[in-house]
mmCIF file of C-alpha atoms (C1' of nucleotides) in Angstrom:
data_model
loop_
_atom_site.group_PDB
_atom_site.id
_atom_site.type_symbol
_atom_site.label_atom_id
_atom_site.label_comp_id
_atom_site.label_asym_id
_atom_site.label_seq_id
_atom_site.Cartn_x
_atom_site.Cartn_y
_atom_site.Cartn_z
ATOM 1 C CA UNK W 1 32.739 65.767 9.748
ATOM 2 C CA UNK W 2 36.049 67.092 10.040
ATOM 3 C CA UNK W 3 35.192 69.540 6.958
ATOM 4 C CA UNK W 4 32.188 70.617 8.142
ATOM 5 C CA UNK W 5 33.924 71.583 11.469
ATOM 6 C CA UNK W 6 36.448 73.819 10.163
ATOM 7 C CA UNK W 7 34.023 75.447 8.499
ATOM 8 C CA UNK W 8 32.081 76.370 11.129
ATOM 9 C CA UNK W 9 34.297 76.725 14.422
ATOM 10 C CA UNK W 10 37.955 77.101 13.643
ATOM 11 C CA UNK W 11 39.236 80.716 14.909
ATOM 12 C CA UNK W 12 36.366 80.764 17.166
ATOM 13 C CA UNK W 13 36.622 81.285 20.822
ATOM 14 C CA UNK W 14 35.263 79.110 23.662
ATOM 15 C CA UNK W 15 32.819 81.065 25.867
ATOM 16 C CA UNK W 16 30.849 78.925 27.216
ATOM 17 C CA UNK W 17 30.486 75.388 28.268
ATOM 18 C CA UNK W 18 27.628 72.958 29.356
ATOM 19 C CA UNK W 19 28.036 69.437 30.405
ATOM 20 C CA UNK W 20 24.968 66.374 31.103
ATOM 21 C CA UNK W 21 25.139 65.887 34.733
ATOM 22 C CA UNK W 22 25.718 62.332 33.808
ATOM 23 C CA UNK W 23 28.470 62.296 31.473
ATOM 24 C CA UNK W 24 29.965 58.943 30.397
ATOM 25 C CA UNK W 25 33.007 57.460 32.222
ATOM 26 C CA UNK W 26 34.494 57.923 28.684
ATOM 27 C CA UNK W 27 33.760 61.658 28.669
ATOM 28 C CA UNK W 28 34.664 62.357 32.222
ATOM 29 C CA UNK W 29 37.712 64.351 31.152
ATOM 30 C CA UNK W 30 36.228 67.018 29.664
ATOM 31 C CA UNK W 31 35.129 68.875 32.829
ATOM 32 C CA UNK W 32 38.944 68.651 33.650
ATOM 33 C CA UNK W 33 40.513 71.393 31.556
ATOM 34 C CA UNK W 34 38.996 74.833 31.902
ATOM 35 C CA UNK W 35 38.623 76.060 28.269
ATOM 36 C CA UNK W 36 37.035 79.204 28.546
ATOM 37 C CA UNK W 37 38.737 82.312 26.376
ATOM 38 C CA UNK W 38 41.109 79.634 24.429
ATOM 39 C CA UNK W 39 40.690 79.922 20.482
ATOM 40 C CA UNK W 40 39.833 76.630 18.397
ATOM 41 C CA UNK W 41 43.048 77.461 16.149
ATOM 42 C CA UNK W 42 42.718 73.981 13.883
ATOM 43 C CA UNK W 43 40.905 70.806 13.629
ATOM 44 C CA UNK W 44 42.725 67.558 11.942
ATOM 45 C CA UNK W 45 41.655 63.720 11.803
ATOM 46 C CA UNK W 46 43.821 61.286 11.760
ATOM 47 C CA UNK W 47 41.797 57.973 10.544
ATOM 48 C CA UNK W 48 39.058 57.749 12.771
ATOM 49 C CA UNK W 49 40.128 60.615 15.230
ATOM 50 C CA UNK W 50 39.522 63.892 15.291
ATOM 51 C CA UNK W 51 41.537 66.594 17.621
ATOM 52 C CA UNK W 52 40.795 70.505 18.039
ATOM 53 C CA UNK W 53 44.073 72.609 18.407
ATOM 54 C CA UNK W 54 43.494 75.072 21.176
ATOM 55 C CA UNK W 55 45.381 78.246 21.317
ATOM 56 C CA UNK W 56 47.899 76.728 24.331
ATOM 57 C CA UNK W 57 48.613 73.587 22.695
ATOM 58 C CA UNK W 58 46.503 71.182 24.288
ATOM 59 C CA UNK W 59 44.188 69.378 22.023
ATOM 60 C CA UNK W 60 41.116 68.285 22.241
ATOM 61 C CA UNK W 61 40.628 64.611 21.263
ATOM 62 C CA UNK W 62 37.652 63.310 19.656
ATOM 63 C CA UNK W 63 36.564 59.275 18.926
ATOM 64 C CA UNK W 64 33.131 59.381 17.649
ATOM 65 C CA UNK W 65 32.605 55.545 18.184
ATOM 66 C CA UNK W 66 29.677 54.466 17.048
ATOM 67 C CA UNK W 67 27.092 57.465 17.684
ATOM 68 C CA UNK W 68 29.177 59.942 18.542
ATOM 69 C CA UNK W 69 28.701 63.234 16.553
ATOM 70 C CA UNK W 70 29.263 67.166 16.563
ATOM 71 C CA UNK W 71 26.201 69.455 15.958
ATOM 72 C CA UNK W 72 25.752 73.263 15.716
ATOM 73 C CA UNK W 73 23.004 73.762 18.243
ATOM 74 C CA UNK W 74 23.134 74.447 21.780
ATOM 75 C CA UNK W 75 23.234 72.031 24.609
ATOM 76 C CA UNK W 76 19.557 70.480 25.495
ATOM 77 C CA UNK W 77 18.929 67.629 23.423
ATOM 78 C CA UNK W 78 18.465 63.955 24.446
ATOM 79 C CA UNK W 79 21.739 62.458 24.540
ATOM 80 C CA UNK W 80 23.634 65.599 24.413
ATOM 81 C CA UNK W 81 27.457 65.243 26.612
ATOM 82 C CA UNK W 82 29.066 68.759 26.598
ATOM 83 C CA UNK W 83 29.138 71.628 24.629
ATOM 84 C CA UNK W 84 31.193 74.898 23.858
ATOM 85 C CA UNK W 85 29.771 77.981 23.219
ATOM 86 C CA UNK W 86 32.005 79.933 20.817
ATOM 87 C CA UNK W 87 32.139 83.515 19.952
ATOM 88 C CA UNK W 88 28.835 84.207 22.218
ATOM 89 C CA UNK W 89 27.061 82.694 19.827
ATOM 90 C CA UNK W 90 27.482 79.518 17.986
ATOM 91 C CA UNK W 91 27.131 75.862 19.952
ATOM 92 C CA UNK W 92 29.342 73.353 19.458
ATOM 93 C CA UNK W 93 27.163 70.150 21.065
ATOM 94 C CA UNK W 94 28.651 66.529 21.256
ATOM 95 C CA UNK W 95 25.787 64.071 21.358
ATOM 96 C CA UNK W 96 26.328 60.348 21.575
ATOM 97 C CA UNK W 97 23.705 58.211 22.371
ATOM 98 C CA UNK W 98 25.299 54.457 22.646
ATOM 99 C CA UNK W 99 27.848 56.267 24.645
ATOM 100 C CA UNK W 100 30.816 54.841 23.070
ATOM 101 C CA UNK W 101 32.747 58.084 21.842
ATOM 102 C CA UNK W 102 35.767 58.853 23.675
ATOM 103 C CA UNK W 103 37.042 62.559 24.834
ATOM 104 C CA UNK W 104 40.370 63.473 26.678
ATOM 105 C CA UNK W 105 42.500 66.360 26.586
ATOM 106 C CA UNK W 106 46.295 65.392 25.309
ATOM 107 C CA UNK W 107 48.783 65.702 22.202
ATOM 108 C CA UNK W 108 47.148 64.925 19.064
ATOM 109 C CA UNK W 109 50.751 63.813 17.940
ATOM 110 C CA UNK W 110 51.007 61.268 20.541
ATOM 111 C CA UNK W 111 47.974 59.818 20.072
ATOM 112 C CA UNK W 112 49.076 59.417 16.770
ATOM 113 C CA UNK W 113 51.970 56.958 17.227
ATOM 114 C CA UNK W 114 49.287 54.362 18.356
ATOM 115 C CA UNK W 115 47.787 54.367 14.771
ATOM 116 C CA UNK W 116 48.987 53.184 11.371
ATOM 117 C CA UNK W 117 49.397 55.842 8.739
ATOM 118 C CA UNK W 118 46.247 57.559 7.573
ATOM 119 C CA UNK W 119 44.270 55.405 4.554
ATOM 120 C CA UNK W 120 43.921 58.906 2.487
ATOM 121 C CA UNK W 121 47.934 59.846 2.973
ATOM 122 C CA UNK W 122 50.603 58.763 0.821
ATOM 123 C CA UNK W 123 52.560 56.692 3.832
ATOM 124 C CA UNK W 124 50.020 54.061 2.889
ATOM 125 C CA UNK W 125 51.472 51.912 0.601
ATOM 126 C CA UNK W 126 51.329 48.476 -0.621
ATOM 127 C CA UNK W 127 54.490 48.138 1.714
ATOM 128 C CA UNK W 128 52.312 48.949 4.583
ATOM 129 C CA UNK W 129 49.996 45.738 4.046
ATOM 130 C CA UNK W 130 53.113 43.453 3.601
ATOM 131 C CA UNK W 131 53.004 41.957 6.695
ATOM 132 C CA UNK W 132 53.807 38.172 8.015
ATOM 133 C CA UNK W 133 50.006 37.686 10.175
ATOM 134 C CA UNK W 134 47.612 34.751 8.780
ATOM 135 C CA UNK W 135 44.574 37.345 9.991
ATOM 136 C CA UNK W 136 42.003 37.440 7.157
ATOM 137 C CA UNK W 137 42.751 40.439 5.490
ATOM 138 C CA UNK W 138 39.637 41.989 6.408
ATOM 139 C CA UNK W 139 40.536 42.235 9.983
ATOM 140 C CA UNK W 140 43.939 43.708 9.370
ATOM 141 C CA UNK W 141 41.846 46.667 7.405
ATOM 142 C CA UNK W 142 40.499 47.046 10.624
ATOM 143 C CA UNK W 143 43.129 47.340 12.656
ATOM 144 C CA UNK W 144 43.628 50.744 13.249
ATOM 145 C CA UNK W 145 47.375 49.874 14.771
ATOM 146 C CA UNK W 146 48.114 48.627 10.748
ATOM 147 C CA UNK W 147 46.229 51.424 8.846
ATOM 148 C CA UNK W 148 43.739 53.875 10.236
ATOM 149 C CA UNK W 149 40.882 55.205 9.189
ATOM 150 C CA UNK W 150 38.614 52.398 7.951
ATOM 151 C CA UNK W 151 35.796 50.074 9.761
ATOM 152 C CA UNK W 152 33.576 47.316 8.985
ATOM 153 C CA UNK W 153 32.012 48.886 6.135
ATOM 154 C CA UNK W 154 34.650 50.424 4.369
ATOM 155 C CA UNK W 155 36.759 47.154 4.909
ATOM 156 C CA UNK W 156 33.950 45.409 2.788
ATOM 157 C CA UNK W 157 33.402 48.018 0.414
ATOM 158 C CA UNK W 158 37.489 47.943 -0.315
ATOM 159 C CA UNK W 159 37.867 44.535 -1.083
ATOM 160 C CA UNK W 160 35.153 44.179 -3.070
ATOM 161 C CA UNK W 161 36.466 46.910 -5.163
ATOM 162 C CA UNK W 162 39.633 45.430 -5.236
ATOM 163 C CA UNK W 163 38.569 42.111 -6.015
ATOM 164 C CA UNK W 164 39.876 40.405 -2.600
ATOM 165 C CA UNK W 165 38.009 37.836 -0.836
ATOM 166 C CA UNK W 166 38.076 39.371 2.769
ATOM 167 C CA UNK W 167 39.134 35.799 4.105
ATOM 168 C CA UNK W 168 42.218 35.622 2.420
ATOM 169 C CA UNK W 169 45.289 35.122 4.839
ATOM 170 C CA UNK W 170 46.609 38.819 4.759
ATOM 171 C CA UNK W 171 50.391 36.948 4.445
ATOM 172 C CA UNK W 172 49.355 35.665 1.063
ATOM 173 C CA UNK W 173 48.729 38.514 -0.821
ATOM 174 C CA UNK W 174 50.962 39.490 -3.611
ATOM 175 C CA UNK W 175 52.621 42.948 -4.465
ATOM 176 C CA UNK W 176 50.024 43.806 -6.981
ATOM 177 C CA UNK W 177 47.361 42.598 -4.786
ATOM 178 C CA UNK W 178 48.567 44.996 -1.837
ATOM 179 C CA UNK W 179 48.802 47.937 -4.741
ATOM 180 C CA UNK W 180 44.960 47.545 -5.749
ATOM 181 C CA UNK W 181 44.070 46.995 -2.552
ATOM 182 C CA UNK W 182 45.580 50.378 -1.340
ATOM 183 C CA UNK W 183 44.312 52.343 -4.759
ATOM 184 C CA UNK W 184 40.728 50.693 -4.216
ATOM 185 C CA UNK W 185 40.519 51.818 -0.643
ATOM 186 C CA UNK W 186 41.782 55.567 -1.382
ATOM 187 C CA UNK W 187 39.201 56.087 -4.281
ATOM 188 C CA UNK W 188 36.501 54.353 -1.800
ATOM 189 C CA UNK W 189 37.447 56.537 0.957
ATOM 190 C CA UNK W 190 37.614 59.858 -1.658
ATOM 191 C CA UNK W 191 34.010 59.266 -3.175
ATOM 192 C CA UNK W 192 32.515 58.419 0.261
ATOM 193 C CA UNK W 193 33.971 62.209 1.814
ATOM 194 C CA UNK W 194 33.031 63.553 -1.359
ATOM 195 C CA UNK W 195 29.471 62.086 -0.830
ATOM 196 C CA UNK W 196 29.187 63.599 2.516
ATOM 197 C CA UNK W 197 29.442 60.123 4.332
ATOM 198 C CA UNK W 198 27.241 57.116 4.530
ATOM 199 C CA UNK W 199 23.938 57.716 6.850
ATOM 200 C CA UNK W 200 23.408 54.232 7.076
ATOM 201 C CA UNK W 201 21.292 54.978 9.499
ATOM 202 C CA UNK W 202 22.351 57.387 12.045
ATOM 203 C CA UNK W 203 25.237 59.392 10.785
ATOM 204 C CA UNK W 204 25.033 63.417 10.412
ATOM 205 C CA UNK W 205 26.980 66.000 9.100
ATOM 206 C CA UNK W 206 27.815 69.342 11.375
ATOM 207 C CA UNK W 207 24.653 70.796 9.920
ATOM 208 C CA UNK W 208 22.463 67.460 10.754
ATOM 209 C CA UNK W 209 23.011 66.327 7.232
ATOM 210 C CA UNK W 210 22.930 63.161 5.534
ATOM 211 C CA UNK W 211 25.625 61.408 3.306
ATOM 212 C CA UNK W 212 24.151 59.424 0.420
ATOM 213 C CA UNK W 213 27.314 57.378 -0.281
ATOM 214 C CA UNK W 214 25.491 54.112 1.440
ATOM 215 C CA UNK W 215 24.068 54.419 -1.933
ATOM 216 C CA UNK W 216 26.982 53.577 -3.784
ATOM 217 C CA UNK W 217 27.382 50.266 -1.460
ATOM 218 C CA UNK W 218 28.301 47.350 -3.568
ATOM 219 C CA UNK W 219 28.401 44.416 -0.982
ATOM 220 C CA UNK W 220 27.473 45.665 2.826
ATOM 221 C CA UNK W 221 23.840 44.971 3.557
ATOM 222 C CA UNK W 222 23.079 43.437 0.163
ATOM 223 C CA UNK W 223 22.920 39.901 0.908
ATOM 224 C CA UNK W 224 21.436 38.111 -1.850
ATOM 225 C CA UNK W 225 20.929 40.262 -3.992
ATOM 226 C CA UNK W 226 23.308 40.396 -7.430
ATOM 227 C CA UNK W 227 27.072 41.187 -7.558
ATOM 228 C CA UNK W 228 27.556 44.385 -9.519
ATOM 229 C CA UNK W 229 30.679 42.667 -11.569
ATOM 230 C CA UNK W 230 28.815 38.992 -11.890
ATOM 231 C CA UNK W 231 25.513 39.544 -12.621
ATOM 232 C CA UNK W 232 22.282 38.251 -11.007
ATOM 233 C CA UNK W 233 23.788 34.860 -11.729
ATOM 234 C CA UNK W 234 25.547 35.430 -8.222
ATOM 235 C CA UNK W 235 24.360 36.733 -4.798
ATOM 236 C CA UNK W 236 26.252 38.818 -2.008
ATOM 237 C CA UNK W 237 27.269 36.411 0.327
ATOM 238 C CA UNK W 238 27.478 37.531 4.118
ATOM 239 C CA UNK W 239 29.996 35.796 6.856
ATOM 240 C CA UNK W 240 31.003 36.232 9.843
ATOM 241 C CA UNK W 241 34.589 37.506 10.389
ATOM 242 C CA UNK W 242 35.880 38.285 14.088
ATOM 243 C CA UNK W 243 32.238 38.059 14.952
ATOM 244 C CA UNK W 244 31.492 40.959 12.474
ATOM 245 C CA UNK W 245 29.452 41.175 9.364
ATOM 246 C CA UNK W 246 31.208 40.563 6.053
ATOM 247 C CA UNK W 247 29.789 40.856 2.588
ATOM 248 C CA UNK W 248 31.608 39.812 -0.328
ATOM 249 C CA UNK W 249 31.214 38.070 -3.635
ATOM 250 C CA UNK W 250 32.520 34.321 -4.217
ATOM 251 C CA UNK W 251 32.259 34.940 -7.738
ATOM 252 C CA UNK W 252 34.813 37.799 -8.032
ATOM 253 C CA UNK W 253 36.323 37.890 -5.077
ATOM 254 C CA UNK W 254 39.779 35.637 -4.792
ATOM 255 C "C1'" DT C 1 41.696 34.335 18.786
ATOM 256 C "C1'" DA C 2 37.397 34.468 20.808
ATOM 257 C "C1'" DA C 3 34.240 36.061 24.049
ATOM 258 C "C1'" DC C 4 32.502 39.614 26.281
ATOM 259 C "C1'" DA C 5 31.818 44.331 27.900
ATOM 260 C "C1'" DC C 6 30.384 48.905 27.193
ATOM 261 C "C1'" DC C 7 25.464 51.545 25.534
ATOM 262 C "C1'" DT C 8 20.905 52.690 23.196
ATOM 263 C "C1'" DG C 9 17.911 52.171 19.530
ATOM 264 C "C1'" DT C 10 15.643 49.619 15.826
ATOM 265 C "C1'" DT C 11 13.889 45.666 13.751
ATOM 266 C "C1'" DC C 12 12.343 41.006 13.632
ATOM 267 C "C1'" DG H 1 12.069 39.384 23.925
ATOM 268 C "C1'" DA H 2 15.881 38.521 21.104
ATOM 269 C "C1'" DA H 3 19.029 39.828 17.668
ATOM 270 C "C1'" DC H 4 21.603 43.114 15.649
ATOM 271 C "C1'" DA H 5 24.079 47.673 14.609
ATOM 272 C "C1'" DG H 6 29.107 51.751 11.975
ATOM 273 C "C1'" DG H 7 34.006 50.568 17.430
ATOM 274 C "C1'" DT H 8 37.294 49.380 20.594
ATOM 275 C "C1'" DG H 9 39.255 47.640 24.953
ATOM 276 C "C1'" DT H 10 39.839 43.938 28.308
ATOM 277 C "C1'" DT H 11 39.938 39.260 29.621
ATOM 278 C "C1'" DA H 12 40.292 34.318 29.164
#
DNA sequence: TAACACCTGTTC
DNA sequence: GAACAGGTGTTA
């Protein structure tokens, strides 16, 4: 998303805005800060969040949640929150339709030192999963505090690639362990940007686009059928972890 | 650590 | 009508 962003608003202007006359609680704050006439200068993510530089230093900062997404349109849709016009002409629309995205205005750098290092950077290292907890090591993929930038998915997809039953106390896995663990999830992570995402179902690019890397899936939503390494001798299993789905293989999965 | 809350939409 | 869905924050 980030990509597709920079591509098509950064160095533009804010003219315009429009906001739903009910915006969610979570998206009150963006009525707060008059934009108008300040310049989108950059647009970074940091694992799951997204901020937009603005020429006086305050950033925009953007959680999609669930639903949440940018589109290039302008404001009118069902479900549509706010939107910046930008250069007179383009539309920059947020639309979010479970409502769970978050918006404020603040320093992208602060909001920062609540997350772990970004999965794609090199400050995640095997080190970074060394820690004491007896949390499955699924959840600690999730925990954005830990590592950012993965969810329920991607936490599947990872282990699976890295051979790693997600149940596994994160406190007993070994050095190499950690290593493939971190290699498997920056490949996973690569491929799936490279693929444009995963529209599992409701995912879109800037331009309303789909990502096909659900396609590449190898465990989530595959219950029962065959493990890619095993065979059709063994099924995709599916647990519950933290009240989440988890798909994994018992056959290749320690 | 678990349960629940926040939302809407889709599927069973 | 119930269950479930990619996330996270609060409460018990």
């Amino acid at each position: 998303m980030r990509r597709g962003l920079v591509r098509a608003v950064r160095g533009k202007t804010i003219t315009g805005v429009a906001f739903s006359p009910v915006l969610p609680r979570q998206l009150s704050c963006v009525i707060d800060v008059n934009v108008t006439d300040r310049k989108i200068l950059e647009i970074h993510r940091h694992g799951k969040l997204l901020s937009f530089r603005l020429s006086d230093g305050v950033d925009l900062l953007a959680h999609l949640g669930m639903s949440g997404r940018f589109v290039l349109r302008p404001f009118g849709q069902r479900h549509d929150h706010f939107s910046w016009e930008l250069n007179g002409a383009t539309h920059l629309t947020y639309n979010d339709f479970r409502r769970f995205g978050r918006l404020e205005f603040g320093s992208s750098e602060r909001a920062r030192n609540g997350l772990g290092p970004d999965a794609l950077t090199t400050d995640f290292r095997g080190s970074v999963l060394a820690i004491r907890t007896r949390r499955p090591i699924k959840i600690v993929l999730m925990d954005q505090t830990i590592v950012a930038g993965r969810g329920n998915i991607y936490a599947c997809e990872a282990l699976f690639r890295a051979r790693i039953d997600p149940r596994r106390a994160a406190n007993t896995l070994n050095p190499d362990e950690r290593t493939r663990l971190v290699r498997a999830i920056k490949e996973m992570l690569s491929q799936a940007i490279e693929h444009g995402g995963s529209t599992l179902r409701d995912y879109r690019g800037t331009e309303g686009q789909a990502g096909d890397f659900d396609a590449e899936f190898l465990t989530y939503g595959r219950a029962g059928q065959p493990c890619h390494r095993c065979g059709p001798t063994l099924a995709i299993t599916k647990v519950t972890l933290d009240g989440r789905a988890t798909y994994f293989c018992q056959g290749c999965q320690f």
